[in-house]
């Protein structure tokens, strides 16, 4: 059985010519084979100093095929091994345009319809002797559902002549047809770019190129290099204005291994003829100068991008002003303007600018840190600050202290909070205003992550200057309301007149802050180990409150004054110590048991396995500190309708918990150009007829049950 | 807020695509699989962590596989590897009714007659494992290190022809990769073009 195919494995035929004029080369063995191959010299003689071309004709048995230069997923290209006299040199094989040959989930590139290959040998000047013996061993693999290697050895003796006038052409029609079938080389300038899992090649068409491809359709791109693209995957090829845009699914071989990517593009011309062109793209040259794309319009998908992300960031920044963590700060700043008189316009302007400067400085700092950490290779994303329980608890302390201050529990005499609610009478307090901006940014961060993931995600996958611009736009958005109030007196006029209400309002504003504290403490309890998170966090808050309270009751006389003072400092230090000692529990994750469909914990191998399977997959990337995620889970995912739909459609529910750092999740988010949670991705079930999955769908960051249902039922 | 929502929605629904059979990448964890071998032993990749693993895609009727087995080359490489406690798993992903598909006892006998030295022989008629690894040819080889990370994928050697004498002069990529691992070096040649017959899915 094992030897079943051995009989046909190697069937070597020795063929020879009966004379120089013989064009028909007879195989000596006469054994049946699947490809009838002949080697035909263009002239019946060797011409000194002139290369001699050969046609390798192939007659395929119906259903069997041979292979192109790049055979695709399997197979082996046809090769020719010459035995030549000294001074002769074998040339390469030139192939006509290949065909796509699907076999199961694989796709090969080759020939099945009697295609003719061309090759040549270089002939030296002044060939000695009257005759020359040439031997060529041609080997090819021929496959249908099984593969058979075939070899044919051909020897020919050709007379030597000194010029072409003494040589006669051999079957010129074969050569004319074979040359016409070789794809003509075009010099269109190409640009290659890797994007996610795609390889995008853009050619700028010259006038001739535009004419050639006018009205063309049914494109297919054949790379001569292996491992560059997934051969069986869909290709998106289109012409937009003067650009030929080829979007391919990327395989894993690094492009750096390839200097020039030669390729053949086949298409149906406007007149319905099968045509092809040969195209070359320099890969390495582009790696060296990424800026060389300036002469080409970026692709549509790229335009998502800069302007939109800036716009989104600006809007996001504006919205941040309404967040419970920021609103009180902004309100108190605004109230201080109420009391300002017309004359102080100049000061107001300066305050407005300083506030913005404070915000931008702080955003710049965080962005810079994040970008440099990313560049150093750390697998982190926006919101990374919140993955650290120390930061969470310190933020809770900060917001709690601010809340106590607003509620009237104590007054702060200096620092960033000092001039909240106070009159901006003079240029005193400039420093304070700057730091209020810094403070606004710090307290805004917990609210930034969930709402700004799209813009942030885009930003962090871009070059640093783009990333910084996006962060700056966010900062400008955050500072804009206050800046406008400062600069436009008419706006200030529209604010309510000062009065007793201001104190009441100020006290009221402490409640959004306390609410933020409650949330932060909850996040903290999710992050630290043991069941003591809430106890520790709340004790910290009590120590802070106690420290502040006792310092307000300083006795006038020593030694009481010093000891009370120390007690205040000690209790605050203890609170800080508690925060500093917090550490994450890697096992403590946000696994929700409320779901009726069991959730699968995210990991890259698990994901690979699920994707290789047939069932639909719903990926939920979440974190405890992400409010949007919690809301979505409550109102859209853990609902009866969604859960029963999951069950009915056999949806694999995968949950990635990013509450603490997880490089695999960060990598997954990056794949979808995100740097934060939530991220919801739906992979449709494998199509039984085609054996492929539809493209994954990214769901919006704010979900509803019906939206999930639409996506799962394929009605999005 | 509304325009922002619409906008986010628009952005989010931009088409993103993932290839259905993306090949596992070198340096990433090798995809997990479970199967019974022809002797009925349960083979689970993750339970083999701590050992170096070689996966060999095979089809006893493929001429390229013959080239390796008839010359005794594949058996020699298997012996060399398993001697160093490498787990060698030979997988036949030919679908039912396709070339190279045999019932377990027959397939077992074919390889026994060839004196193969693998640790496990798995029949993967559904092609599941093959597709998981994007195995394209027979032979198509994969090496997984002790940490379960894929460190080599590609051809058995650098001579892609089908003349048997070639194996004598060919550079065997599997032996090279295993030597690198043994010496604690990163695998120098980690990815090559697999050659041979197509896997008969």
PDB file of N, CA, C and O in Angstrom, chain A residues 414-475:
ATOM      1  N   UNK A 414      -3.875  76.817  50.975  1.00  0.00           N
ATOM      2  CA  UNK A 414      -2.983  76.983  49.823  1.00  0.00           C
ATOM      3  C   UNK A 414      -3.069  75.742  48.955  1.00  0.00           C
ATOM      4  O   UNK A 414      -3.720  74.768  49.314  1.00  0.00           O
ATOM      5  N   UNK A 415      -2.411  75.802  47.828  1.00  0.00           N
ATOM      6  CA  UNK A 415      -2.430  74.648  46.920  1.00  0.00           C
ATOM      7  C   UNK A 415      -3.506  74.774  45.871  1.00  0.00           C
ATOM      8  O   UNK A 415      -4.197  75.798  45.789  1.00  0.00           O
ATOM      9  N   UNK A 416      -3.645  73.733  45.074  1.00  0.00           N
ATOM     10  CA  UNK A 416      -4.530  73.814  43.916  1.00  0.00           C
ATOM     11  C   UNK A 416      -5.991  74.032  44.278  1.00  0.00           C
ATOM     12  O   UNK A 416      -6.748  74.576  43.493  1.00  0.00           O
ATOM     13  N   UNK A 417      -6.381  73.622  45.464  1.00  0.00           N
ATOM     14  CA  UNK A 417      -7.787  73.750  45.837  1.00  0.00           C
ATOM     15  C   UNK A 417      -8.085  75.104  46.454  1.00  0.00           C
ATOM     16  O   UNK A 417      -9.238  75.467  46.634  1.00  0.00           O
ATOM     17  N   UNK A 418      -7.027  75.814  46.809  1.00  0.00           N
ATOM     18  CA  UNK A 418      -7.198  76.984  47.641  1.00  0.00           C
ATOM     19  C   UNK A 418      -8.138  78.021  47.041  1.00  0.00           C
ATOM     20  O   UNK A 418      -8.972  78.568  47.737  1.00  0.00           O
ATOM     21  N   UNK A 419      -8.014  78.322  45.777  1.00  0.00           N
ATOM     22  CA  UNK A 419      -8.830  79.428  45.281  1.00  0.00           C
ATOM     23  C   UNK A 419     -10.163  78.981  44.718  1.00  0.00           C
ATOM     24  O   UNK A 419     -10.865  79.737  44.089  1.00  0.00           O
ATOM     25  N   UNK A 420     -10.470  77.703  44.928  1.00  0.00           N
ATOM     26  CA  UNK A 420     -11.821  77.295  44.534  1.00  0.00           C
ATOM     27  C   UNK A 420     -12.801  78.069  45.419  1.00  0.00           C
ATOM     28  O   UNK A 420     -12.734  78.037  46.632  1.00  0.00           O
ATOM     29  N   UNK A 421     -13.707  78.751  44.806  1.00  0.00           N
ATOM     30  CA  UNK A 421     -14.714  79.475  45.560  1.00  0.00           C
ATOM     31  C   UNK A 421     -14.222  80.807  46.096  1.00  0.00           C
ATOM     32  O   UNK A 421     -14.970  81.533  46.733  1.00  0.00           O
ATOM     33  N   UNK A 422     -12.978  81.102  45.851  1.00  0.00           N
ATOM     34  CA  UNK A 422     -12.487  82.393  46.306  1.00  0.00           C
ATOM     35  C   UNK A 422     -12.422  83.364  45.155  1.00  0.00           C
ATOM     36  O   UNK A 422     -12.413  82.992  44.000  1.00  0.00           O
ATOM     37  N   UNK A 423     -12.303  84.590  45.521  1.00  0.00           N
ATOM     38  CA  UNK A 423     -12.323  85.649  44.531  1.00  0.00           C
ATOM     39  C   UNK A 423     -10.968  85.713  43.838  1.00  0.00           C
ATOM     40  O   UNK A 423      -9.928  85.683  44.470  1.00  0.00           O
ATOM     41  N   UNK A 424     -11.031  85.845  42.545  1.00  0.00           N
ATOM     42  CA  UNK A 424      -9.787  85.983  41.788  1.00  0.00           C
ATOM     43  C   UNK A 424      -9.498  87.475  41.658  1.00  0.00           C
ATOM     44  O   UNK A 424      -9.612  88.051  40.594  1.00  0.00           O
ATOM     45  N   UNK A 425      -9.192  88.071  42.753  1.00  0.00           N
ATOM     46  CA  UNK A 425      -9.123  89.522  42.750  1.00  0.00           C
ATOM     47  C   UNK A 425      -7.895  90.043  42.015  1.00  0.00           C
ATOM     48  O   UNK A 425      -7.930  91.078  41.382  1.00  0.00           O
ATOM     49  N   UNK A 426      -6.823  89.312  42.095  1.00  0.00           N
ATOM     50  CA  UNK A 426      -5.601  89.890  41.555  1.00  0.00           C
ATOM     51  C   UNK A 426      -4.823  88.816  40.828  1.00  0.00           C
ATOM     52  O   UNK A 426      -5.318  87.737  40.551  1.00  0.00           O
ATOM     53  N   UNK A 427      -3.599  89.111  40.544  1.00  0.00           N
ATOM     54  CA  UNK A 427      -2.829  88.079  39.880  1.00  0.00           C
ATOM     55  C   UNK A 427      -2.363  87.028  40.879  1.00  0.00           C
ATOM     56  O   UNK A 427      -1.760  86.045  40.511  1.00  0.00           O
ATOM     57  N   UNK A 428      -2.649  87.221  42.161  1.00  0.00           N
ATOM     58  CA  UNK A 428      -2.401  86.133  43.103  1.00  0.00           C
ATOM     59  C   UNK A 428      -3.275  84.962  42.689  1.00  0.00           C
ATOM     60  O   UNK A 428      -4.379  85.160  42.230  1.00  0.00           O
ATOM     61  N   UNK A 429      -2.774  83.794  42.888  1.00  0.00           N
ATOM     62  CA  UNK A 429      -3.596  82.629  42.553  1.00  0.00           C
ATOM     63  C   UNK A 429      -3.376  82.146  41.133  1.00  0.00           C
ATOM     64  O   UNK A 429      -4.000  81.209  40.689  1.00  0.00           O
ATOM     65  N   UNK A 430      -2.466  82.789  40.384  1.00  0.00           N
ATOM     66  CA  UNK A 430      -2.146  82.281  39.045  1.00  0.00           C
ATOM     67  C   UNK A 430      -1.624  80.857  39.132  1.00  0.00           C
ATOM     68  O   UNK A 430      -2.001  79.975  38.384  1.00  0.00           O
ATOM     69  N   UNK A 431      -0.709  80.688  40.094  1.00  0.00           N
ATOM     70  CA  UNK A 431      -0.127  79.372  40.277  1.00  0.00           C
ATOM     71  C   UNK A 431      -1.242  78.362  40.609  1.00  0.00           C
ATOM     72  O   UNK A 431      -1.294  77.260  40.101  1.00  0.00           O
ATOM     73  N   UNK A 432      -2.136  78.828  41.499  1.00  0.00           N
ATOM     74  CA  UNK A 432      -3.254  77.982  41.905  1.00  0.00           C
ATOM     75  C   UNK A 432      -4.088  77.545  40.715  1.00  0.00           C
ATOM     76  O   UNK A 432      -4.470  76.389  40.600  1.00  0.00           O
ATOM     77  N   UNK A 433      -4.349  78.496  39.810  1.00  0.00           N
ATOM     78  CA  UNK A 433      -5.173  78.177  38.649  1.00  0.00           C
ATOM     79  C   UNK A 433      -4.507  77.122  37.780  1.00  0.00           C
ATOM     80  O   UNK A 433      -5.129  76.172  37.301  1.00  0.00           O
ATOM     81  N   UNK A 434      -3.199  77.287  37.604  1.00  0.00           N
ATOM     82  CA  UNK A 434      -2.443  76.314  36.819  1.00  0.00           C
ATOM     83  C   UNK A 434      -2.611  74.918  37.423  1.00  0.00           C
ATOM     84  O   UNK A 434      -2.917  73.945  36.728  1.00  0.00           O
ATOM     85  N   UNK A 435      -2.463  74.856  38.746  1.00  0.00           N
ATOM     86  CA  UNK A 435      -2.552  73.544  39.380  1.00  0.00           C
ATOM     87  C   UNK A 435      -3.977  73.012  39.431  1.00  0.00           C
ATOM     88  O   UNK A 435      -4.192  71.813  39.501  1.00  0.00           O
ATOM     89  N   UNK A 436      -4.958  73.941  39.385  1.00  0.00           N
ATOM     90  CA  UNK A 436      -6.332  73.458  39.276  1.00  0.00           C
ATOM     91  C   UNK A 436      -6.507  72.703  37.963  1.00  0.00           C
ATOM     92  O   UNK A 436      -7.189  71.685  37.892  1.00  0.00           O
ATOM     93  N   UNK A 437      -5.842  73.207  36.919  1.00  0.00           N
ATOM     94  CA  UNK A 437      -5.867  72.513  35.629  1.00  0.00           C
ATOM     95  C   UNK A 437      -5.263  71.123  35.748  1.00  0.00           C
ATOM     96  O   UNK A 437      -5.820  70.137  35.274  1.00  0.00           O
ATOM     97  N   UNK A 438      -4.118  71.059  36.424  1.00  0.00           N
ATOM     98  CA  UNK A 438      -3.458  69.776  36.636  1.00  0.00           C
ATOM     99  C   UNK A 438      -4.397  68.838  37.397  1.00  0.00           C
ATOM    100  O   UNK A 438      -4.597  67.673  37.029  1.00  0.00           O
ATOM    101  N   UNK A 439      -5.004  69.405  38.462  1.00  0.00           N
ATOM    102  CA  UNK A 439      -5.910  68.620  39.295  1.00  0.00           C
ATOM    103  C   UNK A 439      -7.097  68.107  38.472  1.00  0.00           C
ATOM    104  O   UNK A 439      -7.481  66.938  38.573  1.00  0.00           O
ATOM    105  N   UNK A 440      -7.651  69.006  37.641  1.00  0.00           N
ATOM    106  CA  UNK A 440      -8.806  68.612  36.828  1.00  0.00           C
ATOM    107  C   UNK A 440      -8.445  67.408  35.967  1.00  0.00           C
ATOM    108  O   UNK A 440      -9.238  66.479  35.798  1.00  0.00           O
ATOM    109  N   UNK A 441      -7.233  67.413  35.422  1.00  0.00           N
ATOM    110  CA  UNK A 441      -6.819  66.292  34.572  1.00  0.00           C
ATOM    111  C   UNK A 441      -6.697  65.009  35.383  1.00  0.00           C
ATOM    112  O   UNK A 441      -7.153  63.947  34.964  1.00  0.00           O
ATOM    113  N   UNK A 442      -6.087  65.144  36.560  1.00  0.00           N
ATOM    114  CA  UNK A 442      -5.883  63.947  37.377  1.00  0.00           C
ATOM    115  C   UNK A 442      -7.226  63.335  37.772  1.00  0.00           C
ATOM    116  O   UNK A 442      -7.438  62.136  37.635  1.00  0.00           O
ATOM    117  N   UNK A 443      -8.136  64.195  38.234  1.00  0.00           N
ATOM    118  CA  UNK A 443      -9.417  63.631  38.653  1.00  0.00           C
ATOM    119  C   UNK A 443     -10.238  63.178  37.453  1.00  0.00           C
ATOM    120  O   UNK A 443     -11.145  62.372  37.584  1.00  0.00           O
ATOM    121  N   UNK A 444      -9.895  63.670  36.281  1.00  0.00           N
ATOM    122  CA  UNK A 444     -10.655  63.272  35.089  1.00  0.00           C
ATOM    123  C   UNK A 444     -10.252  61.893  34.597  1.00  0.00           C
ATOM    124  O   UNK A 444     -11.035  61.230  33.920  1.00  0.00           O
ATOM    125  N   UNK A 445      -9.041  61.446  34.929  1.00  0.00           N
ATOM    126  CA  UNK A 445      -8.558  60.186  34.334  1.00  0.00           C
ATOM    127  C   UNK A 445      -9.486  58.990  34.530  1.00  0.00           C
ATOM    128  O   UNK A 445      -9.675  58.224  33.593  1.00  0.00           O
ATOM    129  N   UNK A 446     -10.067  58.798  35.714  1.00  0.00           N
ATOM    130  CA  UNK A 446     -10.939  57.615  35.820  1.00  0.00           C
ATOM    131  C   UNK A 446     -12.078  57.673  34.823  1.00  0.00           C
ATOM    132  O   UNK A 446     -12.592  56.648  34.394  1.00  0.00           O
ATOM    133  N   UNK A 447     -12.499  58.882  34.464  1.00  0.00           N
ATOM    134  CA  UNK A 447     -13.616  59.002  33.538  1.00  0.00           C
ATOM    135  C   UNK A 447     -13.138  58.985  32.092  1.00  0.00           C
ATOM    136  O   UNK A 447     -13.916  58.756  31.183  1.00  0.00           O
ATOM    137  N   UNK A 448     -11.866  59.261  31.865  1.00  0.00           N
ATOM    138  CA  UNK A 448     -11.357  59.307  30.496  1.00  0.00           C
ATOM    139  C   UNK A 448     -11.351  57.932  29.870  1.00  0.00           C
ATOM    140  O   UNK A 448     -11.794  57.766  28.739  1.00  0.00           O
ATOM    141  N   UNK A 449     -10.831  56.983  30.616  1.00  0.00           N
ATOM    142  CA  UNK A 449     -10.587  55.672  30.029  1.00  0.00           C
ATOM    143  C   UNK A 449     -11.822  55.074  29.369  1.00  0.00           C
ATOM    144  O   UNK A 449     -11.772  54.722  28.196  1.00  0.00           O
ATOM    145  N   UNK A 450     -12.943  54.952  30.087  1.00  0.00           N
ATOM    146  CA  UNK A 450     -14.064  54.288  29.447  1.00  0.00           C
ATOM    147  C   UNK A 450     -14.617  55.043  28.247  1.00  0.00           C
ATOM    148  O   UNK A 450     -15.084  54.433  27.306  1.00  0.00           O
ATOM    149  N   UNK A 451     -14.570  56.347  28.278  1.00  0.00           N
ATOM    150  CA  UNK A 451     -15.244  57.089  27.221  1.00  0.00           C
ATOM    151  C   UNK A 451     -14.359  57.401  26.022  1.00  0.00           C
ATOM    152  O   UNK A 451     -14.848  57.716  24.953  1.00  0.00           O
ATOM    153  N   UNK A 452     -13.085  57.339  26.228  1.00  0.00           N
ATOM    154  CA  UNK A 452     -12.213  57.825  25.171  1.00  0.00           C
ATOM    155  C   UNK A 452     -11.432  56.728  24.467  1.00  0.00           C
ATOM    156  O   UNK A 452     -10.483  57.007  23.751  1.00  0.00           O
ATOM    157  N   UNK A 453     -11.840  55.492  24.652  1.00  0.00           N
ATOM    158  CA  UNK A 453     -11.016  54.380  24.164  1.00  0.00           C
ATOM    159  C   UNK A 453     -10.719  54.460  22.671  1.00  0.00           C
ATOM    160  O   UNK A 453      -9.602  54.186  22.245  1.00  0.00           O
ATOM    161  N   UNK A 454     -11.703  54.865  21.879  1.00  0.00           N
ATOM    162  CA  UNK A 454     -11.484  54.881  20.435  1.00  0.00           C
ATOM    163  C   UNK A 454     -10.376  55.849  20.043  1.00  0.00           C
ATOM    164  O   UNK A 454      -9.428  55.487  19.341  1.00  0.00           O
ATOM    165  N   UNK A 455     -10.508  57.076  20.521  1.00  0.00           N
ATOM    166  CA  UNK A 455      -9.506  58.080  20.163  1.00  0.00           C
ATOM    167  C   UNK A 455      -8.145  57.718  20.728  1.00  0.00           C
ATOM    168  O   UNK A 455      -7.119  57.814  20.049  1.00  0.00           O
ATOM    169  N   UNK A 456      -8.162  57.251  21.981  1.00  0.00           N
ATOM    170  CA  UNK A 456      -6.897  56.866  22.626  1.00  0.00           C
ATOM    171  C   UNK A 456      -6.250  55.705  21.889  1.00  0.00           C
ATOM    172  O   UNK A 456      -5.050  55.672  21.687  1.00  0.00           O
ATOM    173  N   UNK A 457      -7.094  54.756  21.534  1.00  0.00           N
ATOM    174  CA  UNK A 457      -6.594  53.556  20.857  1.00  0.00           C
ATOM    175  C   UNK A 457      -5.941  53.932  19.549  1.00  0.00           C
ATOM    176  O   UNK A 457      -4.844  53.488  19.219  1.00  0.00           O
ATOM    177  N   UNK A 458      -6.601  54.811  18.811  1.00  0.00           N
ATOM    178  CA  UNK A 458      -6.020  55.273  17.560  1.00  0.00           C
ATOM    179  C   UNK A 458      -4.690  55.955  17.842  1.00  0.00           C
ATOM    180  O   UNK A 458      -3.674  55.661  17.234  1.00  0.00           O
ATOM    181  N   UNK A 459      -4.740  56.856  18.828  1.00  0.00           N
ATOM    182  CA  UNK A 459      -3.565  57.682  19.110  1.00  0.00           C
ATOM    183  C   UNK A 459      -2.338  56.828  19.389  1.00  0.00           C
ATOM    184  O   UNK A 459      -1.259  57.079  18.863  1.00  0.00           O
ATOM    185  N   UNK A 460      -2.540  55.795  20.206  1.00  0.00           N
ATOM    186  CA  UNK A 460      -1.374  55.045  20.672  1.00  0.00           C
ATOM    187  C   UNK A 460      -0.792  54.123  19.623  1.00  0.00           C
ATOM    188  O   UNK A 460       0.305  53.614  19.789  1.00  0.00           O
ATOM    189  N   UNK A 461      -1.538  53.912  18.527  1.00  0.00           N
ATOM    190  CA  UNK A 461      -0.954  53.081  17.478  1.00  0.00           C
ATOM    191  C   UNK A 461      -0.247  53.956  16.451  1.00  0.00           C
ATOM    192  O   UNK A 461       0.293  53.468  15.479  1.00  0.00           O
ATOM    193  N   UNK A 462      -0.291  55.264  16.652  1.00  0.00           N
ATOM    194  CA  UNK A 462       0.274  56.208  15.692  1.00  0.00           C
ATOM    195  C   UNK A 462       1.661  56.674  16.125  1.00  0.00           C
ATOM    196  O   UNK A 462       2.073  56.452  17.257  1.00  0.00           O
ATOM    197  N   UNK A 463       2.361  57.348  15.200  1.00  0.00           N
ATOM    198  CA  UNK A 463       3.655  57.926  15.611  1.00  0.00           C
ATOM    199  C   UNK A 463       3.451  58.903  16.775  1.00  0.00           C
ATOM    200  O   UNK A 463       2.365  59.491  16.892  1.00  0.00           O
ATOM    201  N   UNK A 464       4.474  59.090  17.598  1.00  0.00           N
ATOM    202  CA  UNK A 464       4.325  59.897  18.800  1.00  0.00           C
ATOM    203  C   UNK A 464       3.714  61.282  18.573  1.00  0.00           C
ATOM    204  O   UNK A 464       2.879  61.713  19.361  1.00  0.00           O
ATOM    205  N   UNK A 465       4.076  61.954  17.474  1.00  0.00           N
ATOM    206  CA  UNK A 465       3.540  63.310  17.319  1.00  0.00           C
ATOM    207  C   UNK A 465       2.029  63.295  17.113  1.00  0.00           C
ATOM    208  O   UNK A 465       1.312  64.175  17.579  1.00  0.00           O
ATOM    209  N   UNK A 466       1.526  62.272  16.431  1.00  0.00           N
ATOM    210  CA  UNK A 466       0.075  62.154  16.240  1.00  0.00           C
ATOM    211  C   UNK A 466      -0.581  61.855  17.583  1.00  0.00           C
ATOM    212  O   UNK A 466      -1.582  62.468  17.959  1.00  0.00           O
ATOM    213  N   UNK A 467       0.014  60.909  18.323  1.00  0.00           N
ATOM    214  CA  UNK A 467      -0.523  60.527  19.622  1.00  0.00           C
ATOM    215  C   UNK A 467      -0.618  61.750  20.529  1.00  0.00           C
ATOM    216  O   UNK A 467      -1.656  62.027  21.141  1.00  0.00           O
ATOM    217  N   UNK A 468       0.452  62.535  20.557  1.00  0.00           N
ATOM    218  CA  UNK A 468       0.461  63.717  21.415  1.00  0.00           C
ATOM    219  C   UNK A 468      -0.619  64.707  20.990  1.00  0.00           C
ATOM    220  O   UNK A 468      -1.307  65.278  21.835  1.00  0.00           O
ATOM    221  N   UNK A 469      -0.803  64.873  19.667  1.00  0.00           N
ATOM    222  CA  UNK A 469      -1.820  65.806  19.192  1.00  0.00           C
ATOM    223  C   UNK A 469      -3.199  65.399  19.685  1.00  0.00           C
ATOM    224  O   UNK A 469      -4.000  66.248  20.077  1.00  0.00           O
ATOM    225  N   UNK A 470      -3.471  64.089  19.661  1.00  0.00           N
ATOM    226  CA  UNK A 470      -4.782  63.617  20.093  1.00  0.00           C
ATOM    227  C   UNK A 470      -4.976  63.895  21.586  1.00  0.00           C
ATOM    228  O   UNK A 470      -6.018  64.396  22.017  1.00  0.00           O
ATOM    229  N   UNK A 471      -3.943  63.611  22.374  1.00  0.00           N
ATOM    230  CA  UNK A 471      -4.046  63.889  23.806  1.00  0.00           C
ATOM    231  C   UNK A 471      -4.232  65.379  24.075  1.00  0.00           C
ATOM    232  O   UNK A 471      -5.000  65.786  24.931  1.00  0.00           O
ATOM    233  N   UNK A 472      -3.532  66.196  23.285  1.00  0.00           N
ATOM    234  CA  UNK A 472      -3.639  67.636  23.464  1.00  0.00           C
ATOM    235  C   UNK A 472      -5.052  68.113  23.123  1.00  0.00           C
ATOM    236  O   UNK A 472      -5.610  68.971  23.783  1.00  0.00           O
ATOM    237  N   UNK A 473      -5.636  67.507  22.071  1.00  0.00           N
ATOM    238  CA  UNK A 473      -6.997  67.880  21.685  1.00  0.00           C
ATOM    239  C   UNK A 473      -7.963  67.565  22.822  1.00  0.00           C
ATOM    240  O   UNK A 473      -8.876  68.334  23.118  1.00  0.00           O
ATOM    241  N   UNK A 474      -7.727  66.454  23.481  1.00  0.00           N
ATOM    242  CA  UNK A 474      -8.558  66.067  24.624  1.00  0.00           C
ATOM    243  C   UNK A 474      -8.433  67.124  25.726  1.00  0.00           C
ATOM    244  O   UNK A 474      -9.423  67.549  26.319  1.00  0.00           O
ATOM    245  N   UNK A 475      -7.200  67.558  25.952  1.00  0.00           N
ATOM    246  CA  UNK A 475      -6.946  68.581  26.965  1.00  0.00           C
ATOM    247  C   UNK A 475      -7.616  69.896  26.620  1.00  0.00           C
ATOM    248  O   UNK A 475      -8.229  70.545  27.466  1.00  0.00           O
TER     249      UNK A 475
END
